[in-house]
Short mmCIF file of C-alpha atoms in Angstrom, two decimals:
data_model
loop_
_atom_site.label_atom_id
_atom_site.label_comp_id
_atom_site.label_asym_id
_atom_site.label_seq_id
_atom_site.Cartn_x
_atom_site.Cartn_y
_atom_site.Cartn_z
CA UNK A 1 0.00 0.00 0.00
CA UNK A 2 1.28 3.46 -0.87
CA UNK A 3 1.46 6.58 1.31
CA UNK A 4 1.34 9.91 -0.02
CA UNK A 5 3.74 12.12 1.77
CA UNK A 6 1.02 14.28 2.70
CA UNK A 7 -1.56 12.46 3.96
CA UNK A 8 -5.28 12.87 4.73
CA UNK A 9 -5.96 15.98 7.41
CA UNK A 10 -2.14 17.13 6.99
CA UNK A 11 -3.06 20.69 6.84
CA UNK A 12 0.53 22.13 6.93
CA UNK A 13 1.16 26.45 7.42
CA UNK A 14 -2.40 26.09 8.66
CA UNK A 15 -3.27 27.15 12.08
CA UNK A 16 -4.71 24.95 14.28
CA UNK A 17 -7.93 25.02 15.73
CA UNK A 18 -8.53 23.35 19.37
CA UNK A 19 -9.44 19.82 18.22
CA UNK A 20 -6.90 19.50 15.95
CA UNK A 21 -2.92 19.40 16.52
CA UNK A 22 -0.02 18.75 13.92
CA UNK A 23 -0.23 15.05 14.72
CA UNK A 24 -4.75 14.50 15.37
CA UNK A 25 -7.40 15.50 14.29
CA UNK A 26 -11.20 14.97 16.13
CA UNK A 27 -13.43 12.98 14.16
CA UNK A 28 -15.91 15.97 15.27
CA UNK A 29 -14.14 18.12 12.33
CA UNK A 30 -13.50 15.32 9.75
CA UNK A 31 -17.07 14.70 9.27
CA UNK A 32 -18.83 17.42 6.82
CA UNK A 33 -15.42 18.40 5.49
CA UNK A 34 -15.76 18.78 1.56
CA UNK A 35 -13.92 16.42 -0.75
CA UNK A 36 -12.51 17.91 -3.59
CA UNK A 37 -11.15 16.30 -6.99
CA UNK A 38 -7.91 17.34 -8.74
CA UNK A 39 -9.62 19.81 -11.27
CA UNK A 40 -11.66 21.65 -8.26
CA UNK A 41 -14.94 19.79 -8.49
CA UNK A 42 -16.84 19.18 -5.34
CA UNK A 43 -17.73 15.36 -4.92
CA UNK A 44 -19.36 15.48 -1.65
CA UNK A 45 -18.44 15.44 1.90
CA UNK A 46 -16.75 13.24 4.84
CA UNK A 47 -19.81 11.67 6.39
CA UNK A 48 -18.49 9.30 8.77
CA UNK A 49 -15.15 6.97 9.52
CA UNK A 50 -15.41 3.50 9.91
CA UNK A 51 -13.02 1.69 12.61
CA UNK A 52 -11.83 -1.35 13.43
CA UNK A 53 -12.97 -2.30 16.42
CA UNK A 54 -9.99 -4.21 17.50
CA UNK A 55 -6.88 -2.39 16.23
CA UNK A 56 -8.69 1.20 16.34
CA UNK A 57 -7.76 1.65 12.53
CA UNK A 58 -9.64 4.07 10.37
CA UNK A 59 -10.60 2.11 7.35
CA UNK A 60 -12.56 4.52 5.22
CA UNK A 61 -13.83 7.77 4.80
CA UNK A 62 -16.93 8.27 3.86
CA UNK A 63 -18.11 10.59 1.63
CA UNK A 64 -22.01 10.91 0.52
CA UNK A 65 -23.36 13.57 -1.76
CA UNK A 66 -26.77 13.99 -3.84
CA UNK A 67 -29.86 13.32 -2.86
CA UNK A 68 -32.43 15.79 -0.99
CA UNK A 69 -33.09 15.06 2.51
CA UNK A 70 -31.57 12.16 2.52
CA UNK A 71 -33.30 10.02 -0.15
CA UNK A 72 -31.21 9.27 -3.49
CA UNK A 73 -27.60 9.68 -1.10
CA UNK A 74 -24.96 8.04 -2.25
CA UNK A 75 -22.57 6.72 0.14
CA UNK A 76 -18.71 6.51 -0.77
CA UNK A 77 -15.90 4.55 1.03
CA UNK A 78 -12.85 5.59 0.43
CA UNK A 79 -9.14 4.24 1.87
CA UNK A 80 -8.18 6.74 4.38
CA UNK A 81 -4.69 6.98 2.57
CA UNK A 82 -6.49 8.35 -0.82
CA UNK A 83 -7.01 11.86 0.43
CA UNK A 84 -5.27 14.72 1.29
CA UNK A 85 -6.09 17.82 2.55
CA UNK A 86 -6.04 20.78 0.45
CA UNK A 87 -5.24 24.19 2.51
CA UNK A 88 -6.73 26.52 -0.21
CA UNK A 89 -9.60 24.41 -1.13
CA UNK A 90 -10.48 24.13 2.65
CA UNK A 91 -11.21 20.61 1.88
CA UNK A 92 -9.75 16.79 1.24
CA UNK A 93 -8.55 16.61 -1.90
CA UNK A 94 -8.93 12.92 -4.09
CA UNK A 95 -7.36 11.86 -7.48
CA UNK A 96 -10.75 10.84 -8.67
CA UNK A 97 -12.97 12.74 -11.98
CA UNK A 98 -16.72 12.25 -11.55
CA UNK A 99 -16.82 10.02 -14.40
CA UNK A 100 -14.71 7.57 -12.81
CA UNK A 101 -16.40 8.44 -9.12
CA UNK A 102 -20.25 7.27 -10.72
CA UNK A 103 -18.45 3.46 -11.31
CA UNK A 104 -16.67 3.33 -7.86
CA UNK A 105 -17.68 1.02 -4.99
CA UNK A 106 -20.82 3.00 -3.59
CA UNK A 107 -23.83 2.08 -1.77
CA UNK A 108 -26.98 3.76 -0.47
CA UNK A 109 -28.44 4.33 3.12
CA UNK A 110 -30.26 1.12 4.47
CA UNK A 111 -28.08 -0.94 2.12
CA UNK A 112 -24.25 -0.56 3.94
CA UNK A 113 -22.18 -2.81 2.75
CA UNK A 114 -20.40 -6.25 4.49
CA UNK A 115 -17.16 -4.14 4.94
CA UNK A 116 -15.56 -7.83 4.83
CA UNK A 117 -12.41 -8.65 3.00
CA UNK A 118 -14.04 -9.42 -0.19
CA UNK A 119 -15.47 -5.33 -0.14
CA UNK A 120 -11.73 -4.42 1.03
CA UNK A 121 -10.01 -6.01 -2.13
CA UNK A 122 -12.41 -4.37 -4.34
CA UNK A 123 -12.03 -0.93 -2.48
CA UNK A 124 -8.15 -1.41 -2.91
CA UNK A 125 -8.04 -2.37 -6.14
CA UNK A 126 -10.39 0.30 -7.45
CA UNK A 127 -8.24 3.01 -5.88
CA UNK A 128 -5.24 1.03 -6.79
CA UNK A 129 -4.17 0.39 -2.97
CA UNK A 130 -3.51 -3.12 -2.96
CA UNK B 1 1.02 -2.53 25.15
CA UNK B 2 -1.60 -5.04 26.51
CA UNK B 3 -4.88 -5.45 24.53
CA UNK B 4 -7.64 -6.83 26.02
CA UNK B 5 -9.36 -10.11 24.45
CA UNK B 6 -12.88 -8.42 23.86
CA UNK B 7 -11.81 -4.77 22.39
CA UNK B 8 -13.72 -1.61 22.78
CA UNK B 9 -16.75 -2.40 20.35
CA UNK B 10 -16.38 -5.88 20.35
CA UNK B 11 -20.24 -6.78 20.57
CA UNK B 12 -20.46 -10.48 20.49
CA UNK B 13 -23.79 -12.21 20.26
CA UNK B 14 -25.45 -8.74 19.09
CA UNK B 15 -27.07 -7.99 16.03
CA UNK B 16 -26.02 -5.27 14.04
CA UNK B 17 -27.06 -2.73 12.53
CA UNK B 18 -26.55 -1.26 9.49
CA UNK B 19 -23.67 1.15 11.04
CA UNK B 20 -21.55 -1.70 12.67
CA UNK B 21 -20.48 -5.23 10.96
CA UNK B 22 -17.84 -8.06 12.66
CA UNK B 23 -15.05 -6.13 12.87
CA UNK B 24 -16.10 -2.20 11.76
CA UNK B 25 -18.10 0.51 13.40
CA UNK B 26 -19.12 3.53 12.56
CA UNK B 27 -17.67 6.81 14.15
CA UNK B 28 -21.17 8.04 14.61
CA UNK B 29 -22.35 4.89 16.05
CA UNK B 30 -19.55 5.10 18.81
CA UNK B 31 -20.53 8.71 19.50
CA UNK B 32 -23.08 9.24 22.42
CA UNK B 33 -22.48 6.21 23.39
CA UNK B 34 -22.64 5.69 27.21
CA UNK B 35 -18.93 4.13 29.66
CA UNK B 36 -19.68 2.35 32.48
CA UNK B 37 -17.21 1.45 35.09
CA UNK B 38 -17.07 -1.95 36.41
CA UNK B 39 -19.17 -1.07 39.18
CA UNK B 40 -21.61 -0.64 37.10
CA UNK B 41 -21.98 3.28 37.23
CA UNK B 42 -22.42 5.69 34.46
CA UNK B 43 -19.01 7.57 34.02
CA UNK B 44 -20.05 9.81 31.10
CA UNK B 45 -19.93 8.89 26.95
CA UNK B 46 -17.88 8.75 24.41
CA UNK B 47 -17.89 12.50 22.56
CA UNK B 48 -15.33 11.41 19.37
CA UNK B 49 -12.70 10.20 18.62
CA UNK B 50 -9.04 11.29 18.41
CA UNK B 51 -7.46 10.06 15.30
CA UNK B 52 -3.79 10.07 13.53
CA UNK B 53 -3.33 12.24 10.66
CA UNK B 54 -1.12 10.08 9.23
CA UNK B 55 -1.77 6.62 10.03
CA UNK B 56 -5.47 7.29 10.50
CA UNK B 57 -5.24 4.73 14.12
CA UNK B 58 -7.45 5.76 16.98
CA UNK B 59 -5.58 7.22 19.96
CA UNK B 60 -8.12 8.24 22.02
CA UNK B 61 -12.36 7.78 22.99
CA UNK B 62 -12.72 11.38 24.11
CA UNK B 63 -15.34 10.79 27.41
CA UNK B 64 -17.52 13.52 28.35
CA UNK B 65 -20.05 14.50 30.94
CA UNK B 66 -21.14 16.98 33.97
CA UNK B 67 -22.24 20.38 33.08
CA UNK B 68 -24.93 22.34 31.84
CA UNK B 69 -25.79 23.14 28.75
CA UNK B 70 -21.73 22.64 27.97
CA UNK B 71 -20.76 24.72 31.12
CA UNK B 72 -18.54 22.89 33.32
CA UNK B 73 -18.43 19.74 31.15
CA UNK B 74 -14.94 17.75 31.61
CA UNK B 75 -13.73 16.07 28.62
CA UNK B 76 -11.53 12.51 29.40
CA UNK B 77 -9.22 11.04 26.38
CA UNK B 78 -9.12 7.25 27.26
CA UNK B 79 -6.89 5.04 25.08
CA UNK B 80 -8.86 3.17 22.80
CA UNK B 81 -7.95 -0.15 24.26
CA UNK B 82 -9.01 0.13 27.47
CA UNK B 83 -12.95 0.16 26.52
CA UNK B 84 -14.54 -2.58 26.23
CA UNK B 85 -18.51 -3.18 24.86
CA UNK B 86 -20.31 -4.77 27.76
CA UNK B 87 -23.74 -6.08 25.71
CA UNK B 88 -25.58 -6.57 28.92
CA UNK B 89 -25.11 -2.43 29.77
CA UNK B 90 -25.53 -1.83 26.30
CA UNK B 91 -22.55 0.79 26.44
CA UNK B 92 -18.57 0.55 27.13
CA UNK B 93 -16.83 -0.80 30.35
CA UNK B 94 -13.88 1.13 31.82
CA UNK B 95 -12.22 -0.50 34.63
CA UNK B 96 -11.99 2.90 36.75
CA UNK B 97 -13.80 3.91 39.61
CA UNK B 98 -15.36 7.30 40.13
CA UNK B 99 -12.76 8.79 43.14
CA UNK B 100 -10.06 7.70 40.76
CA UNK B 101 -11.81 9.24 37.56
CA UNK B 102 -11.19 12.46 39.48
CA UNK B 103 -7.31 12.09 38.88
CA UNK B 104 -7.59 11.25 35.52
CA UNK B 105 -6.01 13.76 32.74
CA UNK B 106 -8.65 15.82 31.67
CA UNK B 107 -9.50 19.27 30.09
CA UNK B 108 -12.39 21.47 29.50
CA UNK B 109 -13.53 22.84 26.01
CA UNK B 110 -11.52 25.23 24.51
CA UNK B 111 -8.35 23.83 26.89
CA UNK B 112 -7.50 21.08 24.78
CA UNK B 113 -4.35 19.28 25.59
CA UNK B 114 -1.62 19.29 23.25
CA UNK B 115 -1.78 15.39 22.22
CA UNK B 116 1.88 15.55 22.48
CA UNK B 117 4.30 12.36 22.98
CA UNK B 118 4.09 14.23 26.96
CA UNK B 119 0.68 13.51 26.72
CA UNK B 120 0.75 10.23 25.29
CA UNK B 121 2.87 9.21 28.23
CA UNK B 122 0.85 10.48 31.19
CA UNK B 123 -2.22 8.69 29.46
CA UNK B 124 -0.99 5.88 28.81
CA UNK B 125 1.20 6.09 32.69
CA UNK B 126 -2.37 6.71 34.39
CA UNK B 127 -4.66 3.69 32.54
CA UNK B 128 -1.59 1.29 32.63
CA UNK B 129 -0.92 1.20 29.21
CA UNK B 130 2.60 1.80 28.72
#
């Protein structure tokens, strides 16, 4: 697996709010920060994290966007390593156009997926982690 | 480090919801929810979560409660490994009783700790975990 040298939440020459320091971040600000692609677009926003339970790891990020009071959301995981935050976007930045985002790994409300190591491979490979 | 066999959010013999699977849980799920000591008496809930930048790992449950209307509230980081889910209390177990809660590091909002390896240490000193 690859790590970008700046990695998600790095926000570096930024100054730091109280729940964040150089090295955390609260999972209080992650969620509703906007993810950006690599020509500007908006894709959506940070939603939630999901953790493993044993080892405390962030798995993914996940972004929704669309819909209108919640019915039509789409839900996005996506490797925590994929994103990066981008200090004059004011958001997470991802190397990801929307044509490509409308065939990744997605799911709606009600309908969350296994999250089992079937889902993982296919997250990884899709976002060419593995 | 010593990990405990049943790990915060380790729900065994539940059935989950959408939010949680086997070995995942959701960062909103884990919010609100309610730490018991082993005595059985409420101790406060989890507020969020304290996460790595960089490695996106869990360092710390951030435990809340007292106060009014967020006045006087006292914030607790507790290392992620020393929760446990306790099904029958339908919340997480914290072996720590309420006269020693008292000593534990703690801050109010706005008086965030640093998170610093000085940190890390009298954390991890106080719940044993070093």
């Amino acid at each position: 697996m690859a790590f970008d040298q700046t990695n998600i939440l790095d926000r570096p020459g930024e100054s730091l709010d109280h729940d964040e320091t150089d090295g955390l971040i609260s999972s209080e600000k992650v969620d509703g920060t906007a993810v950006y692609n690599r020509q500007g677009e908006r894709l959506g926003s940070i939603h939630h994290l999901m953790v493993g339970k044993r080892d405390g790891r962030v798995r993914y990020a996940v972004m929704n966007f669309g819909g209108i009071l919640g019915i039509g959301e789409r839900y996005h995981p996506l490797p925590w390593d994929v994103l990066t935050y981008d200090t004059d976007m004011g958001g997470y930045s991802v190397d990801l156009d929307k044509e490509r985002l409308e065939g990744a790994p997605s799911f709606e409300r009600g309908q969350e997926p296994a999250y089992d190591r079937v889902y993982a491979e296919r997250i990884g490979g899709f976002y060419g982690r593995i």
